[in-house]
Every structure is written in structure tokens, then in C-alpha cells.
Amino acid sequence: MIRSRVIGCGAFLPANIVTNDDLAKRMDTSDEWIVARTGIRQRYIAVEGQKTSDLALGAAREALADAGIAVDALDMIICATTTPDESFPATATVVQSRLGMTSGAAFDVQAVCSGFIYGLSIADSLIRTGSARTILVIGAETMSRLLDWNDRATCVLFGDGAGAVVLQACEGKGDNCDQGVLNTKLFSDGRLHDLLYADGGVSSTQTAGKLRMQGKEVFKHAVTNISAAVHASVEAAGIPLSDIDWFVPHQANQRILDGTARKLGLDPAKVVSTVALHGNTSAASVPLALVTAVRDGRIKRGDLVLLEAMGGGFTWAAALIRW
Ligand code: ACO
């Protein structure tokens, strides 16, 4: 059978680091409060004029170089983002043009913090059904543009950045020893809209709005839903959780990571955490954490890697990959 295999990955962060102490100079907060409640110590914030496509392009170029392929080899670009450059066209088409890709297709996916795994799932399906051979999947955000900087309960949590992977078709036997994406699981429940949303949009207010969140409620649902997605993925693969070498969670909050690890009985040493450095970068969070653990040598060829995420909608998702 055809599998989709990760042949390269890349990341891009803006140069501008904003620490908790920097925020404390601008609003009534403190490093102690933010670290104790979230584990976040700093975040990267795009400079004026720097757009989501700029970050996406940086991650895309690094992923293509890592894969050792030219842009002509790509059949498709999927960009997961909640903070597109414009209402239309898709940010993926901006990246397509700036990469010099003149064929194939490019489109965006909107599933907020779960967007990268949604994009990965679509790419995997298109490759396995033979519709495409090589797809670039990007998660890129400038969340700083969607924040209400007067709301200290939300603006301290988020950051900007981008991560990307190149998926390519390969031959597999159809078992869990195959290299590549073994399964993806996608979920949503639109009834939970009011817990996390932007209070604007083209068809409602003709503005982008600002991020609104009921933090305590989000926290409770996050641990439950992420655990359910993880179980769905390992059960579909017919493997025990203990077989997973690395868990790469959405980096929302260290307490959500710890709570989920406790609920699932995971070894904390297997959980990749970059939330202290990046904050919550929404759709960019999972690929940024993934690339961090690949570059520092933790994730190696042959390892079983489980990605998981949850975000506005609510949406939540998991992906099991033999690296
Ligand atoms: N600095 C200092 N004090 C603050 C800050 C801040 N940045 N923000 C809020 N406070 C104050 C509040 O005003 C409140 O003060 P009061 O008691 O005088 O009214 C107090 O701290 C407690 O506020 P709570 O909102 O009850 O704080 P809580 O313990 O719930 O922590 C937090 C808030 C960190 C947002 C928590 O609810 C949380 O982590 N939720 C998960 C949300 C999340 O991670 N969302 C990301 C998007 S969703 C996703 O990606 C899965």
C-alpha cells in the first residue's frame, strides 16, 4: 500500500523575543504568575509588517532544503492558519508564488490549534489515494495580531511562528512497522464555540475580531479531549500507549501537558515541551515542537511519534507517525 512519509521538516520564528518581564512592563502581570499558571517564559512576536506568509515561507524553505527536493517536486501546499495575510486568497497561494511554484494546488485549512494535524490528515489521504505524491504541510500563525492586548488573561499565552513538513509517497506493507503516517484522528464539537473564539469575521462584523476565551473551561475540555484523541489513535493502530517513543502535543500550557500526561499515565520524559520558549502558537505549535525534537536528536528514524492538538471550535486531533 501507499504510505506518506515525512522526508523533511523546517521551522521559522520571528527574531523578536518578548519575555514575561517585557510584558510586565506593559500590563499588570508578572513572570511568576505566567510561569506558575502556564509554564511560558517567552514568546516570539512578529515585527511590524511581518506577515503569516513570511513565517510560513521561512519554514517551507527549511523543510524543502531538509528534504533535499526542489520546489518543482511539490504537488500541493496546505497551510493551516487562523491568522491569514488576507481574508482571501489563501496564505498557501502566497507561499506557492514566493517559492516559485507554478503548478499543482495550494489552499488553507482552518481548524485553529488543531489545524496542522487536520492539514497532515488531508495530505496523507491525498497521497494514499494517489491524488498527489509530494505535499508541503505548513502550520503558520501571527496570533499576536488576533490578541486583545488589554486582556491580560489571554494575551500572555500566545506567540507567533511557523513549522512545516514535506510528506512524500512511499511503499508500505500496511502494518505498524511501515515508515510514515500510520493513522490520523480528527474530531470537533461546534457546541463549544463560546469557550474560545474570535469576536469578529468577514460575514459578521467585517473585522477580524479579537481572541476571547474562558480559560478554566478550555483547560478541562483540553485534557479530556486530547486524551480521547490519543486513545483513538493507538487503539486504531492496535498498540499499547507504552509503545509510543515521543508525544508531541499542542503547546498550549505546561499544566495541560502535565495534566494530560498524568491522565494517560505517560512518562513525562517522552513528552516534548517547547511551551516555555514559544508560548501557544496555535497551528504552528505542533510542527515547531516536532522540528525542535528532530533537530536536537530526540526523534530518530524508526521512532513512533504521536502528535495531538486541541483548539477553538472545539477541534481536536491526533496523528501517529513512524518517523
Ligand atoms: N497576570 C496576572 N494575573 C492574571 C493574569 C495575568 N496575565 N491573567 C489573569 N489574572 C488574574 C485574574 O484577573 C484573576 O484575578 P482575580 O482572582 O482577582 O479575579 C486571577 O488571575 C485568576 O484568574 P483565572 O482566570 O481564574 O486564572 P486561572 O487559574 O484559570 O488561569 C489560565 C488562567 C492560565 C488562562 C488557565 O485558565 C488556563 O491555562 N486555561 C487553558 C487555556 C489555554 O491554554 N488556552 C489556549 C488556547 S486553547 C488551546 O490551545 C488548547
Short mmCIF file of C-alpha atoms and ligand atoms in Angstrom, two decimals:
data_model
loop_
_atom_site.label_atom_id
_atom_site.label_comp_id
_atom_site.label_asym_id
_atom_site.label_seq_id
_atom_site.Cartn_x
_atom_site.Cartn_y
_atom_site.Cartn_z
CA MET A 1 0.00 0.00 0.00
CA ILE A 2 0.99 3.66 -0.38
CA ARG A 3 2.07 5.48 2.78
CA SER A 4 3.03 9.12 3.23
CA ARG A 5 6.42 9.59 4.84
CA VAL A 6 7.95 12.77 6.32
CA ILE A 7 11.05 13.44 4.20
CA GLY A 8 11.90 16.84 5.65
CA CYS A 9 10.84 19.43 8.19
CA GLY A 10 11.52 23.08 8.95
CA ALA A 11 10.69 25.89 11.36
CA PHE A 12 10.77 29.66 11.41
CA LEU A 13 10.45 32.11 14.30
CA PRO A 14 10.46 35.91 14.19
CA ALA A 15 13.64 37.49 15.58
CA ASN A 16 11.74 39.46 18.22
CA ILE A 17 11.63 37.68 21.63
CA VAL A 18 9.21 39.06 24.23
CA THR A 19 9.80 37.81 27.79
CA ASN A 20 7.29 37.78 30.63
CA ASP A 21 9.22 40.64 32.23
CA ASP A 22 8.80 42.63 28.99
CA LEU A 23 5.02 42.09 29.25
CA ALA A 24 5.04 43.07 32.94
CA LYS A 25 6.37 46.48 31.91
CA ARG A 26 3.28 47.00 29.69
CA MET A 27 0.48 45.45 31.78
CA ASP A 28 -0.46 44.27 35.26
CA THR A 29 1.14 40.81 35.19
CA SER A 30 4.33 39.11 36.37
CA ASP A 31 6.80 36.42 35.35
CA GLU A 32 5.80 34.47 38.49
CA TRP A 33 2.08 34.47 37.59
CA ILE A 34 2.64 33.47 33.96
CA VAL A 35 5.20 30.75 34.71
CA ALA A 36 3.15 29.25 37.57
CA ARG A 37 -0.13 29.20 35.55
CA THR A 38 1.25 28.28 32.11
CA GLY A 39 4.98 27.42 32.09
CA ILE A 40 5.50 30.10 29.42
CA ARG A 41 8.71 32.17 29.85
CA GLN A 42 8.88 33.96 26.50
CA ARG A 43 7.25 34.08 23.08
CA TYR A 44 8.31 35.28 19.60
CA ILE A 45 6.28 38.17 18.20
CA ALA A 46 6.32 39.16 14.51
CA VAL A 47 7.67 42.66 13.87
CA GLU A 48 5.52 45.30 12.22
CA GLY A 49 4.82 44.35 8.61
CA GLN A 50 5.88 40.72 9.10
CA LYS A 51 3.01 38.54 7.89
CA THR A 52 1.97 34.93 8.40
CA SER A 53 3.17 34.14 4.85
CA ASP A 54 6.67 35.45 5.75
CA LEU A 55 6.90 32.98 8.64
CA ALA A 56 5.33 30.18 6.56
CA LEU A 57 7.82 30.79 3.75
CA GLY A 58 10.78 30.54 6.16
CA ALA A 59 9.56 27.20 7.48
CA ALA A 60 8.72 25.97 3.95
CA ARG A 61 12.20 26.77 2.61
CA GLU A 62 13.88 24.99 5.52
CA ALA A 63 11.62 21.93 5.09
CA LEU A 64 12.35 21.72 1.34
CA ALA A 65 16.11 22.05 1.96
CA ASP A 66 15.91 19.38 4.68
CA ALA A 67 14.03 17.08 2.30
CA GLY A 68 16.62 17.78 -0.41
CA ILE A 69 13.96 18.45 -3.05
CA ALA A 70 13.31 21.36 -5.42
CA VAL A 71 10.00 23.18 -5.35
CA ASP A 72 9.04 21.58 -8.72
CA ALA A 73 8.72 18.26 -6.90
CA LEU A 74 5.75 19.58 -4.88
CA ASP A 75 2.21 18.72 -5.98
CA MET A 76 0.49 20.73 -3.30
CA ILE A 77 0.87 23.17 -0.41
CA ILE A 78 -1.53 23.06 2.54
CA CYS A 79 -1.22 25.87 5.07
CA ALA A 80 -3.01 25.61 8.42
CA THR A 81 -3.62 29.08 9.81
CA THR A 82 -6.12 31.12 11.81
CA THR A 83 -4.31 34.36 11.01
CA PRO A 84 -4.11 34.54 7.20
CA ASP A 85 -2.47 37.52 5.48
CA GLU A 86 -5.81 38.43 3.93
CA SER A 87 -9.42 37.13 4.04
CA PHE A 88 -8.63 35.75 0.61
CA PRO A 89 -6.76 34.35 -1.23
CA ALA A 90 -5.32 31.55 0.86
CA THR A 91 -1.96 32.22 2.52
CA ALA A 92 -0.81 28.93 0.95
CA THR A 93 -1.08 30.55 -2.50
CA VAL A 94 1.15 33.43 -1.35
CA VAL A 95 3.74 30.87 -0.24
CA GLN A 96 3.29 28.99 -3.55
CA SER A 97 4.04 32.16 -5.51
CA ARG A 98 7.00 33.19 -3.36
CA LEU A 99 8.52 29.70 -3.62
CA GLY A 100 8.26 29.97 -7.42
CA MET A 101 5.89 27.00 -7.70
CA THR A 102 3.83 27.37 -10.86
CA SER A 103 1.90 24.09 -10.91
CA GLY A 104 -0.13 21.99 -8.50
CA ALA A 105 -2.51 23.39 -5.90
CA ALA A 106 -2.35 25.40 -2.69
CA PHE A 107 -5.03 26.03 -0.08
CA ASP A 108 -5.51 26.87 3.61
CA VAL A 109 -7.05 24.79 6.39
CA GLN A 110 -8.80 26.40 9.35
CA ALA A 111 -9.04 24.28 12.50
CA VAL A 112 -7.26 26.72 14.83
CA CYS A 113 -4.73 24.92 17.09
CA SER A 114 -5.59 21.52 15.53
CA GLY A 115 -5.04 22.88 12.02
CA PHE A 116 -1.64 21.33 11.38
CA ILE A 117 -2.89 17.81 12.19
CA TYR A 118 -6.00 18.43 10.06
CA GLY A 119 -3.70 19.50 7.19
CA LEU A 120 -1.48 16.47 7.74
CA SER A 121 -4.54 14.20 7.65
CA ILE A 122 -5.77 15.71 4.35
CA ALA A 123 -2.27 15.42 2.83
CA ASP A 124 -1.92 11.82 3.98
CA SER A 125 -5.30 10.91 2.46
CA LEU A 126 -4.47 12.56 -0.88
CA ILE A 127 -1.12 10.76 -1.04
CA ARG A 128 -2.51 7.36 -0.03
CA THR A 129 -5.26 7.60 -2.67
CA GLY A 130 -2.73 8.52 -5.37
CA SER A 131 -4.03 12.09 -5.96
CA ALA A 132 -0.67 13.60 -5.04
CA ARG A 133 2.88 12.35 -4.47
CA THR A 134 4.59 15.14 -2.53
CA ILE A 135 2.83 17.69 -0.30
CA LEU A 136 4.18 20.52 1.85
CA VAL A 137 2.11 20.94 5.04
CA ILE A 138 2.64 24.17 6.98
CA GLY A 139 1.30 25.47 10.29
CA ALA A 140 1.86 29.24 10.49
CA GLU A 141 0.45 31.96 12.70
CA THR A 142 0.75 35.59 13.73
CA MET A 143 -1.51 35.13 16.77
CA SER A 144 -0.19 38.41 18.19
CA ARG A 145 -2.41 40.22 15.62
CA LEU A 146 -5.56 38.50 16.92
CA LEU A 147 -4.98 39.26 20.60
CA ASP A 148 -6.63 41.87 22.76
CA TRP A 149 -3.51 43.34 24.36
CA ASN A 150 -5.72 44.81 27.12
CA ASP A 151 -6.85 41.32 28.19
CA ARG A 152 -4.02 40.01 30.35
CA ALA A 153 -5.75 36.62 30.79
CA THR A 154 -5.26 35.78 27.09
CA CYS A 155 -2.53 37.97 25.58
CA VAL A 156 0.27 36.49 27.71
CA LEU A 157 -0.44 32.98 26.38
CA PHE A 158 0.23 33.25 22.65
CA GLY A 159 3.13 33.71 20.23
CA ASP A 160 3.96 33.73 16.51
CA GLY A 161 5.86 31.21 14.38
CA ALA A 162 5.69 28.53 11.70
CA GLY A 163 6.61 24.89 11.17
CA ALA A 164 6.38 22.65 8.12
CA VAL A 165 6.85 19.09 6.91
CA VAL A 166 7.20 17.58 3.44
CA LEU A 167 5.20 14.38 3.01
CA GLN A 168 6.02 12.02 0.15
CA ALA A 169 4.51 8.77 -1.09
CA CYS A 170 6.39 5.55 -0.31
CA GLU A 171 5.63 1.84 -0.43
CA GLY A 172 4.44 0.19 2.78
CA LYS A 173 3.29 -3.28 3.84
CA GLY A 174 0.24 -1.91 5.66
CA ASP A 175 1.41 -2.70 9.17
CA ASN A 176 2.74 -0.60 12.07
CA CYS A 177 6.35 -1.20 11.00
CA ASP A 178 5.81 0.96 7.89
CA GLN A 179 7.55 4.28 7.84
CA GLY A 180 5.15 7.23 7.57
CA VAL A 181 1.74 8.31 8.81
CA LEU A 182 0.02 5.26 10.34
CA ASN A 183 -3.27 6.97 11.16
CA THR A 184 -4.88 10.33 11.87
CA LYS A 185 -7.97 11.01 14.01
CA LEU A 186 -9.99 14.23 13.67
CA PHE A 187 -12.80 15.48 15.93
CA SER A 188 -14.85 18.61 16.52
CA ASP A 189 -17.81 19.81 18.58
CA GLY A 190 -19.23 23.12 17.41
CA ARG A 191 -21.43 23.45 20.52
CA LEU A 192 -18.33 24.58 22.42
CA HIS A 193 -17.84 27.66 20.22
CA ASP A 194 -18.31 30.18 23.04
CA LEU A 195 -15.39 28.89 25.12
CA LEU A 196 -12.79 30.01 22.57
CA TYR A 197 -13.41 32.18 19.50
CA ALA A 198 -12.60 35.47 17.76
CA ASP A 199 -15.37 38.05 18.19
CA GLY A 200 -15.31 39.15 14.57
CA GLY A 201 -15.32 37.92 10.99
CA VAL A 202 -15.95 38.95 7.40
CA SER A 203 -19.65 37.99 7.35
CA SER A 204 -20.47 39.23 10.85
CA THR A 205 -18.50 42.35 11.80
CA GLN A 206 -16.33 42.88 8.70
CA THR A 207 -13.32 42.87 11.04
CA ALA A 208 -11.03 40.07 12.19
CA GLY A 209 -12.10 40.50 15.84
CA LYS A 210 -10.07 39.56 18.91
CA LEU A 211 -9.49 36.23 20.62
CA ARG A 212 -11.89 35.52 23.52
CA MET A 213 -11.50 32.58 25.89
CA GLN A 214 -12.99 31.06 29.03
CA GLY A 215 -9.67 29.71 30.28
CA LYS A 216 -10.83 27.39 33.05
CA GLU A 217 -13.42 25.68 30.81
CA VAL A 218 -10.93 25.31 27.96
CA PHE A 219 -8.49 23.70 30.37
CA LYS A 220 -10.99 20.99 31.44
CA HIS A 221 -12.03 20.11 27.89
CA ALA A 222 -8.41 20.13 26.66
CA VAL A 223 -7.24 17.34 28.98
CA THR A 224 -10.32 15.19 28.28
CA ASN A 225 -10.37 15.67 24.50
CA ILE A 226 -6.63 15.29 23.95
CA SER A 227 -6.65 12.06 25.98
CA ALA A 228 -9.57 10.76 23.89
CA ALA A 229 -7.77 11.55 20.62
CA VAL A 230 -4.61 9.80 21.82
CA HIS A 231 -6.62 6.70 22.80
CA ALA A 232 -8.45 6.70 19.42
CA SER A 233 -5.14 6.73 17.56
CA VAL A 234 -3.34 3.99 19.49
CA GLU A 235 -6.50 1.81 19.54
CA ALA A 236 -6.80 2.14 15.74
CA ALA A 237 -3.17 1.03 15.45
CA GLY A 238 -3.73 -1.80 17.96
CA ILE A 239 -0.74 -0.84 20.09
CA PRO A 240 -0.33 -0.02 23.79
CA LEU A 241 0.43 3.60 24.72
CA SER A 242 3.77 2.44 26.11
CA ASP A 243 4.94 1.67 22.54
CA ILE A 244 4.98 5.40 21.68
CA ASP A 245 8.51 6.82 21.75
CA TRP A 246 7.56 10.53 21.63
CA PHE A 247 4.41 12.51 22.31
CA VAL A 248 4.38 15.87 20.53
CA PRO A 249 1.42 17.79 21.97
CA HIS A 250 -0.04 21.14 21.06
CA GLN A 251 1.89 23.60 23.23
CA ALA A 252 -0.96 25.48 24.94
CA ASN A 253 0.08 25.37 28.53
CA GLN A 254 2.51 23.25 30.59
CA ARG A 255 -0.31 22.43 33.04
CA ILE A 256 -2.41 20.99 30.19
CA LEU A 257 0.61 18.94 29.04
CA ASP A 258 1.22 17.68 32.60
CA GLY A 259 -2.50 17.02 33.25
CA THR A 260 -2.83 15.04 30.02
CA ALA A 261 0.34 13.05 30.71
CA ARG A 262 -0.99 12.20 34.21
CA LYS A 263 -4.43 11.19 32.90
CA LEU A 264 -2.88 8.94 30.25
CA GLY A 265 -0.14 7.62 32.55
CA LEU A 266 2.61 8.82 30.19
CA ASP A 267 6.28 9.03 31.10
CA PRO A 268 6.87 12.84 31.20
CA ALA A 269 10.34 12.24 29.69
CA LYS A 270 8.60 11.17 26.44
CA VAL A 271 6.55 14.38 26.17
CA VAL A 272 8.13 17.11 24.01
CA SER A 273 7.57 20.54 25.56
CA THR A 274 8.53 23.85 23.95
CA VAL A 275 5.79 25.96 25.53
CA ALA A 276 8.30 27.78 27.77
CA LEU A 277 10.08 29.15 24.69
CA HIS A 278 7.29 29.58 22.13
CA GLY A 279 4.06 30.11 24.08
CA ASN A 280 0.95 28.94 22.26
CA THR A 281 1.49 29.39 18.51
CA SER A 282 -1.82 27.73 17.53
CA ALA A 283 -1.44 25.81 14.23
CA ALA A 284 2.35 26.30 14.33
CA SER A 285 2.76 24.79 17.76
CA VAL A 286 2.86 21.06 16.89
CA PRO A 287 5.27 21.37 13.92
CA LEU A 288 7.51 23.78 15.88
CA ALA A 289 7.74 21.26 18.75
CA LEU A 290 8.24 18.40 16.28
CA VAL A 291 11.10 20.16 14.49
CA THR A 292 12.72 21.05 17.85
CA ALA A 293 12.79 17.38 18.91
CA VAL A 294 14.03 16.21 15.50
CA ARG A 295 16.83 18.79 15.37
CA ASP A 296 18.05 18.07 18.93
CA GLY A 297 18.24 14.36 18.11
CA ARG A 298 15.42 13.07 20.34
CA ILE A 299 13.19 11.91 17.46
CA LYS A 300 15.08 9.45 15.24
CA ARG A 301 14.21 7.43 12.14
CA GLY A 302 12.03 4.49 13.13
CA ASP A 303 10.61 6.10 16.30
CA LEU A 304 6.85 6.04 16.89
CA VAL A 305 5.68 9.63 17.28
CA LEU A 306 2.20 10.71 18.36
CA LEU A 307 1.08 14.26 17.57
CA GLU A 308 -2.00 15.69 19.29
CA ALA A 309 -3.79 19.02 19.48
CA MET A 310 -6.93 20.84 20.56
CA GLY A 311 -8.26 24.26 19.71
CA GLY A 312 -11.20 26.55 19.02
CA GLY A 313 -14.35 25.02 17.59
CA PHE A 314 -13.67 22.93 19.54
CA THR A 315 -11.50 20.83 17.28
CA TRP A 316 -9.10 18.13 18.44
CA ALA A 317 -6.93 15.60 16.66
CA ALA A 318 -4.10 13.06 16.80
CA ALA A 319 -1.67 11.61 14.26
CA LEU A 320 0.50 8.53 14.68
CA ILE A 321 3.72 8.56 12.63
CA ARG A 322 6.55 6.06 12.25
CA TRP A 323 9.36 8.60 11.79
N1 ACO B 1 -1.26 38.14 35.20
C1 ACO B 1 -1.66 38.27 36.46
N2 ACO B 1 -2.89 37.96 36.87
C2 ACO B 1 -3.76 37.50 35.95
C3 ACO B 1 -3.41 37.34 34.61
C4 ACO B 1 -2.09 37.69 34.24
N3 ACO B 1 -1.65 37.57 32.97
N4 ACO B 1 -4.47 36.87 33.94
C5 ACO B 1 -5.46 36.73 34.82
N5 ACO B 1 -5.04 37.12 36.04
C6 ACO B 1 -5.77 37.13 37.30
C7 ACO B 1 -7.27 37.18 37.08
O1 ACO B 1 -7.70 38.53 36.87
C8 ACO B 1 -7.79 36.61 38.37
O2 ACO B 1 -7.73 37.62 39.36
P1 ACO B 1 -8.92 37.72 40.47
O3 ACO B 1 -8.87 36.42 41.20
O4 ACO B 1 -8.50 38.90 41.24
O5 ACO B 1 -10.16 37.89 39.66
C9 ACO B 1 -6.73 35.58 38.73
O6 ACO B 1 -5.55 35.91 37.98
C10 ACO B 1 -7.16 34.16 38.39
O7 ACO B 1 -7.67 34.19 37.07
P2 ACO B 1 -8.22 32.90 36.39
O8 ACO B 1 -8.68 33.22 35.01
O9 ACO B 1 -9.16 32.22 37.33
O10 ACO B 1 -6.86 32.09 36.30
P3 ACO B 1 -6.65 30.55 36.03
O11 ACO B 1 -6.03 29.92 37.19
O12 ACO B 1 -7.86 29.91 35.43
O13 ACO B 1 -5.54 30.62 34.89
C11 ACO B 1 -5.30 30.41 32.52
C12 ACO B 1 -5.84 31.26 33.66
C13 ACO B 1 -3.80 30.36 32.60
C14 ACO B 1 -5.71 31.04 31.21
C15 ACO B 1 -5.91 28.99 32.66
O14 ACO B 1 -7.31 29.05 32.78
C16 ACO B 1 -5.54 28.13 31.51
O15 ACO B 1 -4.44 27.75 31.36
N6 ACO B 1 -6.50 27.73 30.68
C17 ACO B 1 -6.23 26.99 29.48
C18 ACO B 1 -6.39 27.92 28.38
C19 ACO B 1 -5.41 27.72 27.25
O16 ACO B 1 -4.34 27.23 27.37
N7 ACO B 1 -5.88 28.19 26.13
C20 ACO B 1 -5.08 28.18 24.96
C21 ACO B 1 -5.96 28.12 23.79
S1 ACO B 1 -6.81 26.63 23.78
C22 ACO B 1 -5.74 25.52 23.41
O17 ACO B 1 -4.81 25.83 22.76
C23 ACO B 1 -5.98 24.17 23.92
#
